[in-house]
Short mmCIF file of C-alpha atoms and ligand atoms in Angstrom, two decimals:
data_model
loop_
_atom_site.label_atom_id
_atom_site.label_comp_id
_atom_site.label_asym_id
_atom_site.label_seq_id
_atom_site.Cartn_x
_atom_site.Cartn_y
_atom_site.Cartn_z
CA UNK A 1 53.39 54.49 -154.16
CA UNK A 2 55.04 51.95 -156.57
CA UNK A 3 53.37 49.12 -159.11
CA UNK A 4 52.78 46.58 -156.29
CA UNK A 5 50.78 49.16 -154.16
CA UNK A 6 49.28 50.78 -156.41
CA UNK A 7 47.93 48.20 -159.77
CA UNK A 8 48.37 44.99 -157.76
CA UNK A 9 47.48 44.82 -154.27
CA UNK A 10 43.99 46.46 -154.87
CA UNK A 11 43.34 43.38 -157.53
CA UNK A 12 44.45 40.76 -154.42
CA UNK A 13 42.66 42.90 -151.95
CA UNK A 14 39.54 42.61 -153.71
CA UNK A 15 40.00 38.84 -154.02
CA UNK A 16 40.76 38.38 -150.52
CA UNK A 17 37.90 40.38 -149.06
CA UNK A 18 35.23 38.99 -151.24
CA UNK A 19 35.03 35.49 -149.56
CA UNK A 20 31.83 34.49 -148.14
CA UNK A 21 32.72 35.26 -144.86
CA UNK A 22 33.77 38.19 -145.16
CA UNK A 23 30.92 38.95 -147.09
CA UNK A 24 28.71 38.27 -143.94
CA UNK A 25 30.93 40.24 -141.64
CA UNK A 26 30.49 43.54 -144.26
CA UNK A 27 26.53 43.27 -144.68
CA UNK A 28 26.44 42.54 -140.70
CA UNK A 29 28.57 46.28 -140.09
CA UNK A 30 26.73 48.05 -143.16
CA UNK A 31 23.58 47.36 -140.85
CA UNK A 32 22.10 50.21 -139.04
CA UNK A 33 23.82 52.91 -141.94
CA UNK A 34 21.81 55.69 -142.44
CA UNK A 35 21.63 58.79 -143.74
CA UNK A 36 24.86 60.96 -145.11
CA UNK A 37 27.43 58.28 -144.75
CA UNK A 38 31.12 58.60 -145.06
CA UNK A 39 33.51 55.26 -146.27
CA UNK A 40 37.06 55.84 -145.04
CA UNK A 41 39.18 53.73 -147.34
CA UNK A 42 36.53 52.66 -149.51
CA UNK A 43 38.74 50.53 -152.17
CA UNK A 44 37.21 48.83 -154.64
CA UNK A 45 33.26 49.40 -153.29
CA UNK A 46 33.15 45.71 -151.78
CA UNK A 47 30.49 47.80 -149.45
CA UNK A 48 27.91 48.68 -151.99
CA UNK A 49 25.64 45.82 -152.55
CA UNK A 50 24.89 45.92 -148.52
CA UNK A 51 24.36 49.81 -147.99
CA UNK A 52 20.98 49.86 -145.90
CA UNK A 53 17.95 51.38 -148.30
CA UNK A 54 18.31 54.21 -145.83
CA UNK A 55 21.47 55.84 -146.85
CA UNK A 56 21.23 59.04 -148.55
CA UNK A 57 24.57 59.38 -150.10
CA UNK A 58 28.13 57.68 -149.72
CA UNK A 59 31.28 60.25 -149.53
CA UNK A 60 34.42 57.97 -150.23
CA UNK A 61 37.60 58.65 -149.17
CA UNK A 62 40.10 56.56 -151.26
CA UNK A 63 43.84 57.02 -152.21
CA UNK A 64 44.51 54.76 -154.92
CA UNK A 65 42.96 55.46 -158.79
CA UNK A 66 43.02 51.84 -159.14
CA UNK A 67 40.86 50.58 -156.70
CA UNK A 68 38.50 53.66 -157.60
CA UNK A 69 37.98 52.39 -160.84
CA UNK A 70 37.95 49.15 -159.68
CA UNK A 71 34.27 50.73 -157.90
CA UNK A 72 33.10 51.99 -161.00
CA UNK A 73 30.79 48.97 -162.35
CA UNK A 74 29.45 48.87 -158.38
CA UNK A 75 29.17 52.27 -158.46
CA UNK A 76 27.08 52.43 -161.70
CA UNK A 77 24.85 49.66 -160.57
CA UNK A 78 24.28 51.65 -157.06
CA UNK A 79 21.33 52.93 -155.77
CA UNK A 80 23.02 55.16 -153.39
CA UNK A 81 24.64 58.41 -154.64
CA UNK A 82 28.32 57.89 -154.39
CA UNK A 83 30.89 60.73 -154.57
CA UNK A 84 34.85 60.35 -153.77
CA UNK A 85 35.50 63.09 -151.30
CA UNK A 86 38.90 62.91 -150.62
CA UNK A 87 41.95 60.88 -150.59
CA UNK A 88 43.65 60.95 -147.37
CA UNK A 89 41.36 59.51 -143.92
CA UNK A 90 43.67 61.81 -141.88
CA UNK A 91 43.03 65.29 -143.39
CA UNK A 92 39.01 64.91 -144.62
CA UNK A 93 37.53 67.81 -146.62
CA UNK A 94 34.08 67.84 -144.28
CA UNK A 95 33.14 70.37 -142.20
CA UNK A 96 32.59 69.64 -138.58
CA UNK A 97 29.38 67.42 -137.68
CA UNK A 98 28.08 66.82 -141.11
CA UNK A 99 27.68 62.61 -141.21
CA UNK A 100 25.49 60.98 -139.27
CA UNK A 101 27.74 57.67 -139.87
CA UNK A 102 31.12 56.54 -140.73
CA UNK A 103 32.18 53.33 -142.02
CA UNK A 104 35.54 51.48 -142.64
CA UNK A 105 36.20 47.54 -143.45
CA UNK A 106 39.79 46.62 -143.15
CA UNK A 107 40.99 50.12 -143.80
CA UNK A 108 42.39 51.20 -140.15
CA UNK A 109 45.16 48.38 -140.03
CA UNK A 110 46.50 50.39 -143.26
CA UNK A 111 46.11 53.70 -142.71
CA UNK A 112 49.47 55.19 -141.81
CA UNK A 113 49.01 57.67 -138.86
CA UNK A 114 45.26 55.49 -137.22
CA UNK A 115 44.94 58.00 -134.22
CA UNK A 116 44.71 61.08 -136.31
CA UNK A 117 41.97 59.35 -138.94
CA UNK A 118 39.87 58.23 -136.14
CA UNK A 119 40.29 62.09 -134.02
CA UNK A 120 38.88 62.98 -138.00
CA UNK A 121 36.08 60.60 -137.53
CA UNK A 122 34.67 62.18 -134.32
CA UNK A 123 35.08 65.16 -135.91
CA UNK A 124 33.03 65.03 -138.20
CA UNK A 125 30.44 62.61 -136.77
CA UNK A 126 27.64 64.90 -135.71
CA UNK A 127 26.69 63.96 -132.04
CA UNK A 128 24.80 61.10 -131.87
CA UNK A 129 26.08 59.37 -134.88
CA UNK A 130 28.02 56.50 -134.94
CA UNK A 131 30.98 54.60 -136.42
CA UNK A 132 30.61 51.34 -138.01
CA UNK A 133 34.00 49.24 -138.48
CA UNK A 134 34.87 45.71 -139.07
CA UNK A 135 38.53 45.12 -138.89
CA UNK A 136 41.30 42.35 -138.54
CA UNK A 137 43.91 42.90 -135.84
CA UNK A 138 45.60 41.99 -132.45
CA UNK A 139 44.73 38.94 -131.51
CA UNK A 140 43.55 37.82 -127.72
CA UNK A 141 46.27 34.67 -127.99
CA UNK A 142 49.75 35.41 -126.92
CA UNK A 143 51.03 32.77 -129.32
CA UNK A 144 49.46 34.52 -132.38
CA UNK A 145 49.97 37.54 -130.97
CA UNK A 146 53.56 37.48 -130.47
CA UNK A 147 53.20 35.90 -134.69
CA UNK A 148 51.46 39.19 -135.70
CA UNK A 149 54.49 41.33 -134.10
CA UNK A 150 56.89 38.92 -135.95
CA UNK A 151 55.30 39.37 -139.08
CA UNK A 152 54.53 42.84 -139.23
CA UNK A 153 56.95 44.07 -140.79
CA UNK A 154 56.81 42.11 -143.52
CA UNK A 155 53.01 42.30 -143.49
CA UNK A 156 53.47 45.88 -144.07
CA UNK A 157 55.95 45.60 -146.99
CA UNK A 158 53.75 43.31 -148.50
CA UNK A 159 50.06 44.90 -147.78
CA UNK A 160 50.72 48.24 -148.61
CA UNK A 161 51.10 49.26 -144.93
CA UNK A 162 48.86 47.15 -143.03
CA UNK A 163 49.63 45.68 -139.64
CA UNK A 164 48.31 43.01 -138.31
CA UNK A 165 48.98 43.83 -134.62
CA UNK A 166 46.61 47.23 -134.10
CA UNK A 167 44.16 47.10 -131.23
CA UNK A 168 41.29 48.41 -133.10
CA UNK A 169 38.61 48.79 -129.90
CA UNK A 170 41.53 50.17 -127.98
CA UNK A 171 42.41 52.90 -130.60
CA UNK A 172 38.88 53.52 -131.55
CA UNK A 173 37.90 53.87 -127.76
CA UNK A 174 41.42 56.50 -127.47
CA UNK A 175 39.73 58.65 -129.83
CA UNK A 176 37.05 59.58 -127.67
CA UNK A 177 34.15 57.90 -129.71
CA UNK A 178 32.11 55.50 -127.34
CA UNK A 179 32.41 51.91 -128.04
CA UNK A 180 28.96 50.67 -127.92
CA UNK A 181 29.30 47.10 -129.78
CA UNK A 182 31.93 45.09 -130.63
CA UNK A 183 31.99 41.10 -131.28
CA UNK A 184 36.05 39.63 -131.73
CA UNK A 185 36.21 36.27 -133.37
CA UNK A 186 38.78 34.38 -135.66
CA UNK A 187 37.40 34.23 -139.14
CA UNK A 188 37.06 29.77 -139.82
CA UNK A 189 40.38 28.69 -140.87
CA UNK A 190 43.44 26.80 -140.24
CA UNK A 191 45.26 27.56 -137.09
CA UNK A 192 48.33 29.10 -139.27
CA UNK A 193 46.02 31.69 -140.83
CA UNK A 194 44.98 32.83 -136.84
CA UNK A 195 47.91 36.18 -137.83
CA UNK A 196 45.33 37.31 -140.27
CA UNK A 197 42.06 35.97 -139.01
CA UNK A 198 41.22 37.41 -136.01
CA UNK A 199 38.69 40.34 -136.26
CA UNK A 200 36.19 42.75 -134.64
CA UNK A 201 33.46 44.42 -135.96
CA UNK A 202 31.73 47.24 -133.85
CA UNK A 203 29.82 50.20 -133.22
CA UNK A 204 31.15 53.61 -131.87
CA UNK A 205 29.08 56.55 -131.27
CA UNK A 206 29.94 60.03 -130.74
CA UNK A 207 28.32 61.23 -127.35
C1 SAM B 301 42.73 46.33 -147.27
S1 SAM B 301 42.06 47.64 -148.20
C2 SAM B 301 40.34 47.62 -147.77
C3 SAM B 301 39.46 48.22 -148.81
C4 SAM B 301 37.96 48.29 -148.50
N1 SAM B 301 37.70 49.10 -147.34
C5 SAM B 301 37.36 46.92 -148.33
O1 SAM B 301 36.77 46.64 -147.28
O2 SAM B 301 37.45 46.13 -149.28
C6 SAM B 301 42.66 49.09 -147.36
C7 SAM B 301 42.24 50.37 -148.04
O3 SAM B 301 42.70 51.50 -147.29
C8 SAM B 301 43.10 52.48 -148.22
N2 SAM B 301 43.98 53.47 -147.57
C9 SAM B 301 45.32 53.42 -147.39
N3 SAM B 301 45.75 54.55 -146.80
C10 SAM B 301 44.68 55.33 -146.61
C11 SAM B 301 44.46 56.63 -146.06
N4 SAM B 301 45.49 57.35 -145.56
N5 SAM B 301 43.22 57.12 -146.02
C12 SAM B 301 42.18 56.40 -146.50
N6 SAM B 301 42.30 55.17 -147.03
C13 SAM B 301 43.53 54.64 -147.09
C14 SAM B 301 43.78 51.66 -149.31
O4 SAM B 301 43.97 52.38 -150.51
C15 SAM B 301 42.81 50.50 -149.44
O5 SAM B 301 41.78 50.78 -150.35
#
């Protein structure tokens, strides 16, 4: 990972996905957490101010230093035990079964290999428990859609590997979790930003 990855984009990142919006979208996701929770991707904590009273302890799993110490004035200010598990969403530490939720905001557009993270969510999901994400991606529009292929690329030289094109229910539903929820909407903004905008946030739970 190089200076842009690594020391910048988790400084944008955070700027970006602290807008009021997005805000709502991350308290209305964290709802329903409970219990031993794990946060795939959990950058700079953007989460913790809307974990539910309920939740016992937060297990992050978070490549870059940066955006962990980013967390650490969140984390110190948390009333939820918070421990960084692991670095990688594809290969997690946990044993089969152990949470009894998972959550991830804006993380599965970037991680590299998305299928294998989300066969790692079910795995260790303990039946019955669920998977909370809210996440931008392919859009329902053909225009935009065919402007999220064209810009991927650069998208993903730019954002550290996010695309903008995934079809998060679709891919969420392949791995075998149930999709019980999920509301898609474009976030307000001008019809340009539509690439970026569009969104879902949902609720999968492993039978
Ligand atoms: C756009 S940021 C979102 C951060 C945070 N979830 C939020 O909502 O503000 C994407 C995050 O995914 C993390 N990430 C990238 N590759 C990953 C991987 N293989 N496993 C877990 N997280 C990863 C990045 O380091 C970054 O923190």
């Amino acid at each position: 990972m190089g200076y842009w990855t690594d020391r910048v984009l988790p400084r944008l990142t955070e700027r970006t996905l602290s807008t009021p919006d997005i805000r709502r979208l991350r308290a209305e996701v964290c709802a329903g957490l409970h219990g031993r929770v794990l946060e795939i991707g959990f950058g700079t904590g953007l989460n913790i101010p809307v974990y539910p009273a309920v939740v016992d302890q937060v297990d992050a799993v978070e490549p870059t230093d940066v955006a962990w110490e980013m967390s650490a004035r969140r984390r110190a200010g948390s009333r939820v035990p918070i421990e960084r598990t692991g670095l990688d969403g594809e290969r997690l530490a946990a044993a089969d079964g152990q949470y009894d939720a998972v959550l991830s905001t804006f993380s599965l557009c970037t991680i590299p290999d998305v299928e294998r993270a989300l066969r790692e969510v079910r795995r260790v999901l303990r039946p019955g428990g669920s998977f909370h994400f809210a996440e931008h991606g392919l859009a329902p529009d053909r225009r935009v859609e065919r402007w999220q292929h064209r810009l991927d690329p650069l998208q993903r030289r730019l954002g550290g590997g996010c695309h903008l094109s995934r079809d998060i229910p679709g891919l969420v539903a392949g791995s075998g979790l149930d999709v019980v929820e999920v509301a898609a909407a474009y976030l307000p903004g001008p019809l340009v930003s539509r690439p970026w905008t569009h969104g879902f946030v949902g609720r999968a739970v492993k039978r």
